[in-house]
Coordinates of C-alpha atoms and ligand atoms in Angstrom, one line a residue:
M680 CA 37.3 -25.0 33.1
P681 CA 35.3 -25.5 30.5
A682 CA 35.6 -24.2 28.0
D683 CA 32.1 -23.8 26.5
C684 CA 31.6 -20.2 29.1
T685 CA 31.4 -17.0 28.8
A686 CA 34.8 -15.3 29.9
G687 CA 32.4 -12.8 32.6
E688 CA 31.6 -16.3 34.0
R689 CA 34.8 -17.6 34.1
V690 CA 35.9 -15.3 36.1
A691 CA 32.4 -15.5 38.9
R692 CA 33.6 -19.0 38.8
L693 CA 37.9 -18.6 40.2
R694 CA 36.4 -16.0 42.5
A695 CA 33.7 -18.3 43.7
R696 CA 37.4 -20.9 44.0
V697 CA 39.2 -17.6 45.8
A698 CA 36.3 -17.6 48.6
E699 CA 35.9 -21.0 49.3
W700 CA 40.1 -21.9 49.7
E701 CA 40.1 -17.5 51.6
A702 CA 37.8 -19.7 54.0
Q703 CA 39.4 -22.8 55.1
Q704 CA 42.2 -21.4 55.2
R705 CA 40.9 -18.6 58.3
A706 CA 39.1 -22.2 59.8
Q707 CA 43.2 -23.9 60.2
G708 CA 44.1 -20.0 61.1
E709 CA 46.7 -20.4 59.4
R710 CA 48.6 -17.9 56.8
A711 CA 49.8 -18.6 53.4
D712 CA 52.8 -18.4 52.4
A713 CA 54.7 -16.8 49.7
F714 CA 57.2 -19.2 48.7
A715 CA 55.8 -22.3 47.6
S716 CA 59.2 -24.2 49.2
G717 CA 58.5 -23.7 52.7
G718 CA 62.1 -23.3 53.4
E719 CA 65.1 -20.8 54.1
L720 CA 65.8 -18.8 51.1
S721 CA 69.8 -18.4 50.7
A722 CA 71.1 -14.6 50.1
D723 CA 72.8 -15.7 47.2
F724 CA 69.0 -16.7 45.5
L725 CA 67.4 -13.3 46.7
H726 CA 70.3 -11.2 44.9
Q727 CA 69.2 -13.7 42.1
V728 CA 65.8 -12.1 42.0
L729 CA 66.7 -9.5 42.0
D730 CA 69.3 -8.5 39.7
T731 CA 67.0 -10.2 36.6
S732 CA 64.2 -7.5 37.7
P733 CA 64.4 -4.8 35.2
G734 CA 63.5 -2.2 37.9
V735 CA 65.9 0.0 39.6
V736 CA 66.6 -1.9 43.8
F737 CA 68.8 -0.2 46.2
I738 CA 69.0 0.1 50.0
K739 CA 70.0 2.8 52.2
D740 CA 71.2 2.9 56.1
R741 CA 70.3 5.8 58.1
D742 CA 73.4 7.9 57.3
L743 CA 72.6 6.9 53.2
I744 CA 75.5 5.0 52.0
T745 CA 74.3 3.0 49.7
R746 CA 74.5 -0.8 51.6
Y747 CA 72.7 -2.6 48.1
A748 CA 71.5 -1.8 44.4
N749 CA 71.1 -4.6 42.3
Q750 CA 72.2 -5.1 38.7
A751 CA 69.9 -2.4 36.8
M752 CA 70.7 -0.1 39.4
A753 CA 74.1 -0.3 38.6
D754 CA 73.6 0.1 34.7
L755 CA 71.8 2.6 35.6
C756 CA 74.6 5.0 36.8
G757 CA 77.5 2.8 35.2
L758 CA 79.2 2.0 37.7
P759 CA 80.7 -1.5 39.8
R760 CA 77.9 -2.5 41.6
G761 CA 80.5 -3.4 44.5
F762 CA 81.8 0.8 44.2
L763 CA 78.6 1.9 44.8
I764 CA 78.5 -0.3 47.7
G765 CA 79.9 1.4 50.9
R766 CA 79.5 5.1 49.0
T767 CA 77.3 8.0 49.8
T768 CA 75.2 8.9 46.6
A769 CA 76.7 12.1 46.4
E770 CA 80.4 10.3 46.7
T771 CA 78.9 8.1 43.3
H772 CA 76.6 11.3 41.5
P773 CA 78.5 13.1 38.6
Y774 CA 75.8 15.7 38.9
P775 CA 75.5 17.1 42.5
D776 CA 72.5 19.0 42.2
E777 CA 70.8 15.6 41.3
A778 CA 72.4 14.4 44.5
A779 CA 71.4 17.0 46.8
R780 CA 67.9 16.5 45.7
Y781 CA 68.4 12.5 46.4
M782 CA 68.9 12.6 49.6
A783 CA 66.3 15.5 50.6
V784 CA 63.9 13.1 50.1
D785 CA 66.2 9.9 51.1
R786 CA 66.1 11.6 54.9
H787 CA 62.6 12.9 54.8
V788 CA 61.9 9.4 54.5
L789 CA 64.5 8.4 57.0
A790 CA 63.4 11.4 59.3
T791 CA 59.8 11.0 58.5
R792 CA 59.3 7.3 58.8
E793 CA 56.3 8.3 56.0
R794 CA 56.8 6.1 52.8
V795 CA 57.7 8.5 49.4
V796 CA 56.9 8.2 46.0
L797 CA 57.4 9.9 42.9
D798 CA 58.2 11.0 40.1
E799 CA 62.1 11.9 39.6
S800 CA 64.8 12.2 36.0
I801 CA 68.1 11.3 36.8
T802 CA 70.9 12.3 34.2
T803 CA 73.2 9.3 33.7
P804 CA 77.4 9.7 33.3
G805 CA 76.0 9.8 28.7
G806 CA 73.9 12.9 29.3
I807 CA 70.9 10.9 28.8
V808 CA 68.1 11.9 31.4
R809 CA 65.9 9.1 31.8
W810 CA 63.5 9.1 34.6
F811 CA 62.2 6.7 37.1
H812 CA 59.0 6.2 39.0
T813 CA 60.4 6.1 42.1
V814 CA 59.0 4.6 45.9
K815 CA 61.3 5.2 49.1
V816 CA 59.5 3.0 52.2
P817 CA 61.5 3.2 55.9
L818 CA 63.0 -0.3 56.7
T819 CA 63.6 -1.3 60.5
M820 CA 66.1 -3.7 60.7
P821 CA 66.6 -6.7 63.3
D822 CA 68.3 -4.2 65.1
G823 CA 66.1 -2.1 65.6
Q824 CA 67.8 1.1 63.0
V825 CA 65.8 2.3 60.8
W826 CA 67.4 2.2 57.1
L827 CA 65.7 2.7 53.8
L828 CA 64.4 0.3 50.6
G829 CA 64.2 2.7 47.1
I830 CA 62.2 0.5 44.4
A831 CA 62.3 2.1 40.8
T832 CA 60.6 1.5 37.6
E833 CA 61.3 3.1 34.4
I834 CA 58.8 5.5 32.7
T835 CA 60.9 7.7 30.3
R836 CA 59.4 6.8 27.4
R837 CA 55.8 7.2 28.9
K838 CA 57.1 10.9 29.9
Q839 CA 58.6 11.4 26.5
M840 CA 54.9 11.0 25.0
E841 CA 53.0 13.0 27.5
E842 CA 55.6 15.5 26.4
A843 CA 55.2 14.9 23.0
L844 CA 51.6 14.8 23.8
R845 CA 51.6 19.0 26.3
R846 CA 53.5 20.2 23.4
S847 CA 51.2 19.0 20.1
E848 CA 48.7 19.9 22.5
E849 CA 50.5 23.5 23.1
Q850 CA 49.9 24.0 18.9
V851 CA 46.8 23.9 18.4
R852 CA 46.1 25.9 21.5
Q853 CA 48.3 28.4 19.9
L854 CA 46.9 27.5 16.1
F855 CA 43.4 28.3 17.8
E856 CA 44.6 31.3 19.5
A857 CA 46.3 32.6 16.3
A858 CA 43.5 31.4 14.0
V859 CA 42.2 34.6 11.6
D860 CA 39.4 32.2 11.2
P861 CA 38.1 30.8 14.4
L862 CA 38.3 27.1 15.0
W863 CA 35.8 24.7 17.3
D864 CA 36.6 22.1 18.9
W865 CA 33.8 19.9 20.4
D866 CA 33.9 17.2 22.9
V867 CA 30.6 15.3 22.5
V868 CA 30.1 13.4 25.5
R869 CA 31.1 15.6 27.9
D870 CA 29.5 18.6 25.9
R871 CA 32.1 21.0 26.0
T872 CA 33.6 23.4 22.9
S873 CA 36.7 25.0 22.7
F874 CA 36.1 28.0 20.3
S875 CA 39.3 30.4 19.3
P876 CA 38.9 34.0 20.7
S877 CA 38.2 34.9 17.1
W878 CA 34.8 32.7 17.5
A879 CA 33.9 35.5 20.6
R880 CA 35.4 38.8 19.2
M881 CA 33.2 38.1 16.2
L882 CA 29.9 37.7 17.8
G883 CA 31.1 40.8 19.6
Y884 CA 32.3 39.2 23.0
D885 CA 35.6 39.1 25.1
P886 CA 36.6 35.6 25.0
D887 CA 36.4 34.6 28.7
E888 CA 33.1 35.7 28.6
F889 CA 31.5 33.0 26.2
D890 CA 30.9 29.8 27.9
P891 CA 31.8 26.3 25.6
L892 CA 27.9 24.6 25.7
V893 CA 26.2 23.7 22.5
H894 CA 23.9 25.0 22.7
V895 CA 24.7 28.5 24.1
W896 CA 25.8 28.4 20.0
E897 CA 22.4 26.5 19.5
N898 CA 21.3 30.1 21.1
L899 CA 22.5 32.4 19.1
L900 CA 21.6 30.5 15.8
H901 CA 18.5 32.1 13.4
P902 CA 15.5 30.3 14.8
D903 CA 14.8 29.9 10.6
D904 CA 18.3 28.2 10.5
R905 CA 18.5 26.2 13.4
P906 CA 16.5 23.3 12.5
R907 CA 18.7 22.7 9.0
V908 CA 22.2 22.7 11.0
M909 CA 21.3 20.8 13.5
A910 CA 20.3 18.2 11.0
V911 CA 23.2 18.7 9.3
L912 CA 25.5 18.0 12.9
R913 CA 23.2 15.2 13.5
D914 CA 23.4 13.5 10.8
C915 CA 27.3 13.9 11.2
L916 CA 27.7 12.8 14.6
E917 CA 25.4 9.9 13.1
G918 CA 27.5 9.3 10.4
R919 CA 25.1 9.1 8.1
R920 CA 27.1 11.8 6.5
P921 CA 31.0 12.6 6.1
E922 CA 31.3 16.4 6.8
Y923 CA 29.6 18.9 9.0
E924 CA 29.0 21.5 6.8
A925 CA 26.1 24.8 6.9
E926 CA 26.0 28.7 6.3
Y927 CA 23.9 30.1 8.7
R928 CA 23.6 33.4 10.3
V929 CA 24.4 33.4 14.2
R930 CA 23.0 36.9 16.0
T931 CA 25.8 38.7 17.9
R932 CA 26.1 40.9 21.0
H933 CA 24.9 43.7 19.6
G934 CA 21.9 42.8 18.4
E935 CA 23.5 42.5 14.1
L936 CA 23.1 38.9 11.9
R937 CA 25.8 37.7 10.6
W938 CA 26.5 35.0 8.0
V939 CA 29.0 32.3 8.8
F940 CA 30.1 29.1 6.7
S941 CA 31.5 26.5 9.4
R942 CA 32.7 23.0 7.9
G943 CA 34.2 19.9 10.5
K944 CA 34.6 16.1 10.9
V945 CA 34.1 14.0 13.6
V946 CA 37.7 12.7 14.5
A947 CA 37.6 10.2 16.7
R948 CA 34.6 7.5 17.8
D949 CA 33.9 4.7 20.1
A950 CA 33.9 1.1 19.7
H951 CA 30.1 1.8 19.0
G952 CA 30.2 3.8 16.7
R953 CA 28.8 6.7 18.4
A954 CA 31.1 10.1 17.7
L955 CA 33.3 11.2 20.7
R956 CA 35.4 14.4 19.2
M957 CA 34.5 16.5 16.1
I958 CA 36.7 19.8 15.4
G959 CA 35.5 22.3 12.7
S960 CA 36.4 26.2 11.2
L961 CA 34.4 28.6 11.4
S962 CA 34.0 31.6 9.0
D963 CA 32.6 34.8 8.9
I964 CA 31.1 35.3 4.6
T965 CA 28.3 38.3 5.7
E966 CA 30.1 40.3 3.1
R967 CA 29.7 37.5 0.6
R968 CA 26.1 37.3 1.4
R969 CA 25.5 41.1 0.7
A970 CA 27.4 40.8 -2.4
E971 CA 25.4 37.8 -3.9
E972 CA 22.6 39.6 -2.1
R973 CA 22.9 43.0 -4.0
A974 CA 23.3 40.8 -7.3
Q975 CA 20.0 39.1 -7.4
K976 CA 18.8 42.0 -6.5
L977 CA 20.7 43.7 -10.0
Q978 CA 19.5 40.4 -11.8
A979 CA 15.8 41.0 -10.5
D980 CA 15.9 43.9 -11.5
L981 CA 17.5 43.4 -14.9
S982 CA 15.4 40.4 -15.7
H983 CA 12.0 42.7 -15.0
V984 CA 13.8 45.8 -17.1
S985 CA 13.8 43.4 -19.7
R986 CA 10.2 42.0 -19.0
L987 CA 9.1 45.7 -19.5
V988 CA 11.1 46.2 -22.8
T989 CA 9.9 42.9 -24.5
A990 CA 6.3 43.5 -23.1
G991 CA 6.7 46.8 -25.1
E992 CA 8.0 45.7 -28.7
M993 CA 4.9 42.6 -27.6
A994 CA 2.7 45.8 -27.1
A995 CA 1.7 46.1 -30.8
G996 CA 0.6 42.5 -30.8
L997 CA -1.3 43.0 -27.8
A998 CA -3.0 45.9 -28.7
H999 CA -3.7 43.5 -31.6
E1000 CA -5.4 41.3 -30.5
L1001 CA -7.4 43.1 -27.5
N1002 CA -8.9 45.4 -30.6
Q1003 CA -10.3 41.8 -31.4
P1004 CA -12.4 41.6 -28.2
L1005 CA -13.4 44.7 -27.6
T1006 CA -14.7 45.6 -31.5
A1007 CA -16.7 42.4 -29.9
V1008 CA -18.1 44.2 -27.3
L1009 CA -18.9 46.9 -29.8
N1010 CA -21.0 44.6 -31.7
Y1011 CA -23.0 43.4 -29.6
M1012 CA -23.7 46.2 -27.6
D1013 CA -25.0 47.9 -31.1
G1014 CA -27.3 44.9 -31.9
C1015 CA -28.4 45.3 -28.0
V1016 CA -29.5 48.4 -28.8
M1017 CA -30.9 47.7 -32.1
L1018 CA -33.0 44.8 -30.4
L1019 CA -34.3 47.5 -28.3
N1020 CA -35.2 50.2 -30.7
T1021 CA -37.9 48.0 -32.1
E1022 CA -41.2 48.0 -30.6
R1023 CA -41.1 43.6 -29.8
F1024 CA -37.9 42.1 -29.8
D1025 CA -37.1 38.8 -28.3
R1026 CA -35.8 38.6 -24.6
N1027 CA -33.8 35.5 -24.8
E1028 CA -32.4 37.1 -28.3
L1029 CA -30.4 40.1 -26.2
L1030 CA -30.0 38.3 -23.1
E1031 CA -27.8 35.7 -24.5
V1032 CA -25.9 38.5 -26.7
M1033 CA -25.6 40.3 -23.5
R1034 CA -23.7 37.5 -22.4
R1035 CA -21.4 36.3 -25.1
A1036 CA -20.5 40.5 -25.0
A1037 CA -19.6 39.3 -21.8
E1038 CA -17.8 36.7 -22.7
Q1039 CA -15.5 38.4 -24.9
T1040 CA -15.0 41.7 -21.9
Q1041 CA -13.5 38.4 -20.7
R1042 CA -11.4 38.0 -22.7
A1043 CA -10.5 41.4 -22.9
A1044 CA -10.3 41.4 -19.3
E1045 CA -7.5 37.7 -19.0
I1046 CA -5.7 39.9 -21.8
I1047 CA -4.9 42.4 -19.5
R1048 CA -4.8 40.4 -16.3
R1049 CA -1.9 38.2 -18.2
L1050 CA -0.2 41.0 -19.2
N1051 CA 0.0 42.9 -16.1
R1052 CA 1.0 39.5 -13.9
F1053 CA 4.1 39.2 -15.9
V1054 CA 4.9 43.0 -15.1
R1055 CA 4.8 43.3 -12.7
R1056 CA 7.9 44.5 -10.2
Q1057 CA 7.8 41.2 -7.6
E1058 CA 9.6 39.5 -5.3
P1059 CA 11.0 34.9 -6.6
L1060 CA 8.5 33.5 -5.3
Q1061 CA 8.2 29.3 -5.4
A1062 CA 5.0 28.1 -6.8
P1063 CA 3.9 24.6 -7.9
C1064 CA 4.8 24.8 -11.4
N1065 CA 2.4 23.6 -14.2
I1066 CA 5.0 23.7 -17.2
N1067 CA 2.1 23.1 -19.7
E1068 CA 0.5 25.9 -19.1
L1069 CA 3.0 28.0 -18.3
V1070 CA 4.2 27.8 -22.3
R1071 CA -0.1 27.1 -23.7
E1072 CA 0.3 30.8 -22.2
V1073 CA 3.5 31.8 -23.6
A1074 CA 2.3 31.2 -27.0
S1075 CA -0.7 32.9 -26.8
F1076 CA 1.0 36.2 -26.1
I1077 CA 3.1 35.9 -29.1
T1078 CA 0.0 34.1 -30.6
P1079 CA -0.2 37.9 -32.8
E1080 CA 3.7 37.7 -33.7
V1081 CA 3.2 34.3 -34.8
L1082 CA 0.3 34.9 -37.4
R1083 CA 2.0 38.1 -38.5
L1084 CA 4.4 36.6 -40.0
G1085 CA 3.3 33.6 -40.8
V1086 CA 5.3 31.5 -38.4
T1087 CA 3.6 27.5 -37.7
L1088 CA 4.1 27.0 -33.7
K1089 CA 3.6 23.3 -32.6
L1090 CA 2.9 22.4 -29.1
T1091 CA 4.1 18.7 -28.1
P1092 CA 3.1 19.2 -24.3
A1093 CA 3.8 15.9 -22.4
E1094 CA 1.4 14.1 -20.9
D1095 CA 1.4 13.7 -16.9
L1096 CA 4.2 16.0 -16.5
P1097 CA 4.9 16.3 -12.7
I1098 CA 4.5 19.7 -10.7
V1099 CA 7.2 21.3 -10.6
S1100 CA 8.5 24.0 -7.6
A1101 CA 9.5 27.8 -9.5
D1102 CA 8.3 31.4 -9.8
P1103 CA 6.2 30.6 -12.8
I1104 CA 7.0 34.3 -14.0
Q1105 CA 10.8 34.2 -13.9
I1106 CA 9.8 31.1 -16.0
Q1107 CA 8.0 32.8 -18.6
Q1108 CA 9.6 34.3 -18.9
V1109 CA 12.7 32.6 -19.9
M1110 CA 9.6 30.6 -22.9
L1111 CA 9.1 34.1 -23.9
N1112 CA 12.8 34.9 -25.0
L1113 CA 13.6 31.7 -26.1
M1114 CA 9.5 31.4 -28.2
R1115 CA 10.4 35.0 -29.7
N1116 CA 14.4 34.3 -30.6
A1117 CA 12.6 30.9 -32.4
V1118 CA 10.0 33.2 -34.2
E1119 CA 12.5 36.0 -34.9
A1120 CA 15.4 33.2 -36.8
V1121 CA 12.6 31.4 -38.4
A1122 CA 10.5 35.2 -40.1
Q1123 CA 14.0 35.9 -42.6
E1124 CA 12.9 32.3 -43.9
R1125 CA 11.2 31.5 -46.5
P1126 CA 7.4 30.7 -45.8
E1127 CA 7.4 26.8 -46.0
R1128 CA 10.0 27.5 -43.4
R1129 CA 8.5 29.2 -41.1
H1130 CA 8.8 26.1 -38.4
V1131 CA 8.7 26.3 -35.0
A1132 CA 8.4 23.1 -32.4
V1133 CA 7.7 24.1 -28.0
A1134 CA 7.9 20.5 -26.3
T1135 CA 8.2 19.5 -23.2
R1136 CA 8.7 16.2 -21.3
L1137 CA 10.6 14.1 -18.4
A1138 CA 14.4 14.2 -18.7
E1139 CA 17.3 12.1 -16.6
G1140 CA 17.3 13.7 -13.1
D1141 CA 14.4 14.0 -12.3
C1142 CA 14.0 16.9 -14.8
V1143 CA 11.2 18.3 -16.0
R1144 CA 12.3 19.1 -20.3
V1145 CA 11.2 21.9 -22.2
E1146 CA 12.5 22.4 -25.8
V1147 CA 12.5 25.4 -28.2
R1148 CA 13.0 24.0 -31.6
D1149 CA 13.3 26.3 -34.8
T1150 CA 14.1 26.1 -38.5
G1151 CA 16.1 29.5 -38.8
A1152 CA 19.2 29.9 -39.9
G1153 CA 21.0 28.2 -36.9
L1154 CA 23.2 29.0 -34.4
P1155 CA 26.4 31.7 -35.8
E1156 CA 29.3 28.8 -36.0
G1157 CA 32.0 29.4 -34.0
H1158 CA 30.2 31.6 -31.8
E1159 CA 27.4 29.0 -30.3
G1160 CA 28.4 29.7 -26.3
R1161 CA 28.6 33.2 -27.1
V1162 CA 25.2 33.8 -27.6
F1163 CA 24.8 33.7 -23.8
D1164 CA 27.2 36.0 -23.7
A1165 CA 25.3 39.7 -21.8
F1166 CA 24.6 41.9 -25.3
H1167 CA 25.6 39.5 -27.3
T1168 CA 23.4 40.5 -30.1
T1169 CA 23.1 39.3 -34.3
K1170 CA 20.1 41.6 -34.7
P1171 CA 19.9 45.3 -35.5
G1172 CA 18.0 46.8 -32.0
G1173 CA 18.5 43.5 -30.0
L1174 CA 19.3 44.1 -26.4
G1175 CA 21.4 40.7 -25.8
M1176 CA 20.8 40.3 -22.7
G1177 CA 16.9 38.0 -23.0
L1178 CA 19.1 34.3 -23.5
S1179 CA 22.2 35.5 -20.3
I1180 CA 18.6 36.4 -17.9
S1181 CA 17.1 33.3 -19.2
R1182 CA 20.9 31.2 -18.4
A1183 CA 21.2 33.5 -15.2
I1184 CA 16.9 32.3 -14.4
V1185 CA 17.2 28.9 -14.9
E1186 CA 20.5 28.4 -12.7
A1187 CA 18.7 29.6 -10.0
H1188 CA 16.3 27.9 -9.9
R1189 CA 19.1 24.3 -10.2
G1190 CA 18.8 23.9 -14.3
R1191 CA 20.8 24.1 -17.6
L1192 CA 20.4 26.1 -20.2
C1193 CA 21.5 25.1 -24.0
A1194 CA 21.7 25.2 -27.5
E1195 CA 22.6 23.0 -30.0
P1196 CA 21.8 22.6 -34.0
N1197 CA 18.5 21.1 -34.4
G1198 CA 19.6 18.2 -37.1
T1199 CA 21.2 19.9 -40.4
R1200 CA 18.1 23.2 -40.3
G1201 CA 17.8 25.9 -37.3
A1202 CA 18.7 25.8 -34.0
V1203 CA 17.6 24.1 -30.7
F1204 CA 17.5 25.6 -27.4
W1205 CA 16.5 24.3 -23.8
F1206 CA 16.6 24.6 -20.1
T1207 CA 15.9 21.8 -17.6
L1208 CA 14.0 22.3 -13.9
P1209 CA 14.6 19.9 -11.0
I1210 CA 11.4 18.5 -9.9
Q1211 CA 12.4 19.3 -6.2
G1212 CA 12.1 22.6 -7.2
P1213 CA 16.2 25.1 -5.9
G1214 CA 15.9 24.2 -2.3
R1215 CA 18.7 25.7 -0.1
Ligands
ADP1276 P1 18.4 39.5 -28.4 O1 17.4 38.9 -29.1 O2 18.3 41.0 -28.2 O3 20.6 39.7 -29.5 P2 19.0 37.1 -26.5 O4 19.9 37.2 -25.9 O5 18.2 36.7 -26.4 O6 19.1 38.6 -27.5 O7 19.9 36.3 -27.8 C1 21.2 36.4 -28.3 C2 21.7 36.6 -29.8 O8 21.7 35.0 -30.2 C3 21.2 36.5 -30.6 O9 21.3 38.6 -31.4 C4 20.9 35.3 -32.0 O10 22.2 36.4 -33.0 C5 21.3 34.4 -30.9 N1 20.6 33.6 -30.9 C6 19.9 33.5 -30.3 N2 18.3 32.8 -30.5 C7 18.1 31.6 -31.7 C8 17.7 30.9 -33.0 N3 17.1 30.9 -32.5 N4 18.8 31.1 -33.5 C9 19.7 31.6 -34.2 N5 20.7 32.2 -32.9 C10 19.5 32.7 -32.0

């Protein structure tokens, strides 16, 4: 057959040729002969053929006396072949129970004249158990008597593998039953999932009540978590990520929500890479999540208190700043009264004075609005933030203090800084802490050394970086890391909370807050914020 055609084409051609041959045979009315020689085959020749066969062959007469046994049968019994002939199995097999079992089947075949197919074990004289797939058929002899032909193929290896498989499945089942943390095993093709009973119990169900379908599990997921979890699962099934890992909420039978951490892996794929089976585990992390939520709440409360303290400390400076526009308004109003008291006043001049008064009122209102927003207690939020604008606003907060202490504050905002998703009030709190610390650090220095520089820039790893550089005494040598510890302060009346709160805020935004020496003089405190925002 030509080698250049496909296997499928070659099979099709072969079939066509067989069909052609069969038609020819039918036309000639001939029966196919199994032997090419066409002549008589000697008994010796047939014995040789049967002795070469690895399968066991035997013939018994109607009294169950062995009339023929091939070499494989003799080897199995561990007896000379001649000894087997003329004896029953009861006489040649050393284990009476087994012999009775074989003979009962033999009798059944002879009585019913039906063929029997069965898997059976046999214990060898050496005590080893071997397994056989046996066919026993009635054999009609030329004189009309019915004898029995048995052919057995050894399947010990297959049985051992089946047994090993059964044992390992049993072990897996026991592991499933006993696992404190539930395990799951998902047959992706048939969409059946086995869960440990502890999973059903965790959700308040009886293990038997639980339908093993994936959509049953999917329906238990909190609707807000479902799309995220299903996307991760899909990515894992389709091989885009090596492992499935997700934290999500599930609804229990009594309507309560529990937090669960689940992880898993695809353990079998077909030749096309399609997932066939996935296994994994689940753990109840409700308590951990609640503790985290409590810690977050505490952190938010603390950071609020700290903002109030900061605002209180800045009150004197802010009062001064507020005083300026209010004094200006008062002056403008006095001016208006004077103008109105004159007989003939210029209407346009009066309007201009009033417009300026309104402008100053706006300025005062803006200061109050900012302060109010800063000290208000509110839930942490995510909003698009222009970091340069936040820096400018914070700088305006501390301007009174900067002026009072004779510090030069230089802002170097980077142009085209991307918008960052963050909580603007919290980020301003960090900036304010760093800028006030820097101002306080340089306030101790000689007037010409009182410099604070704030710069923003785009940093590696898709981050925005904010740096506060000062020319103060620098970080305490050997204790650089301690400045971030809660309650660590070197200032009389200091709280020592500013930097620890700031670091917690930055890290909650998936950024970093660090301190290092500013060359030979002073310190640099810098933090980064990822452009993408904290996410989940
Ligand atoms: P507090 O300002 O109330 O002391 P912080 O947590 O803000 O609390 O700061 C902790 C300590 O870190 C300060 O007491 C000071 O010793 C040190 N520190 C902070 N900023 C600077 C800085 N710019 N230069 C030198 N030391 C600093």
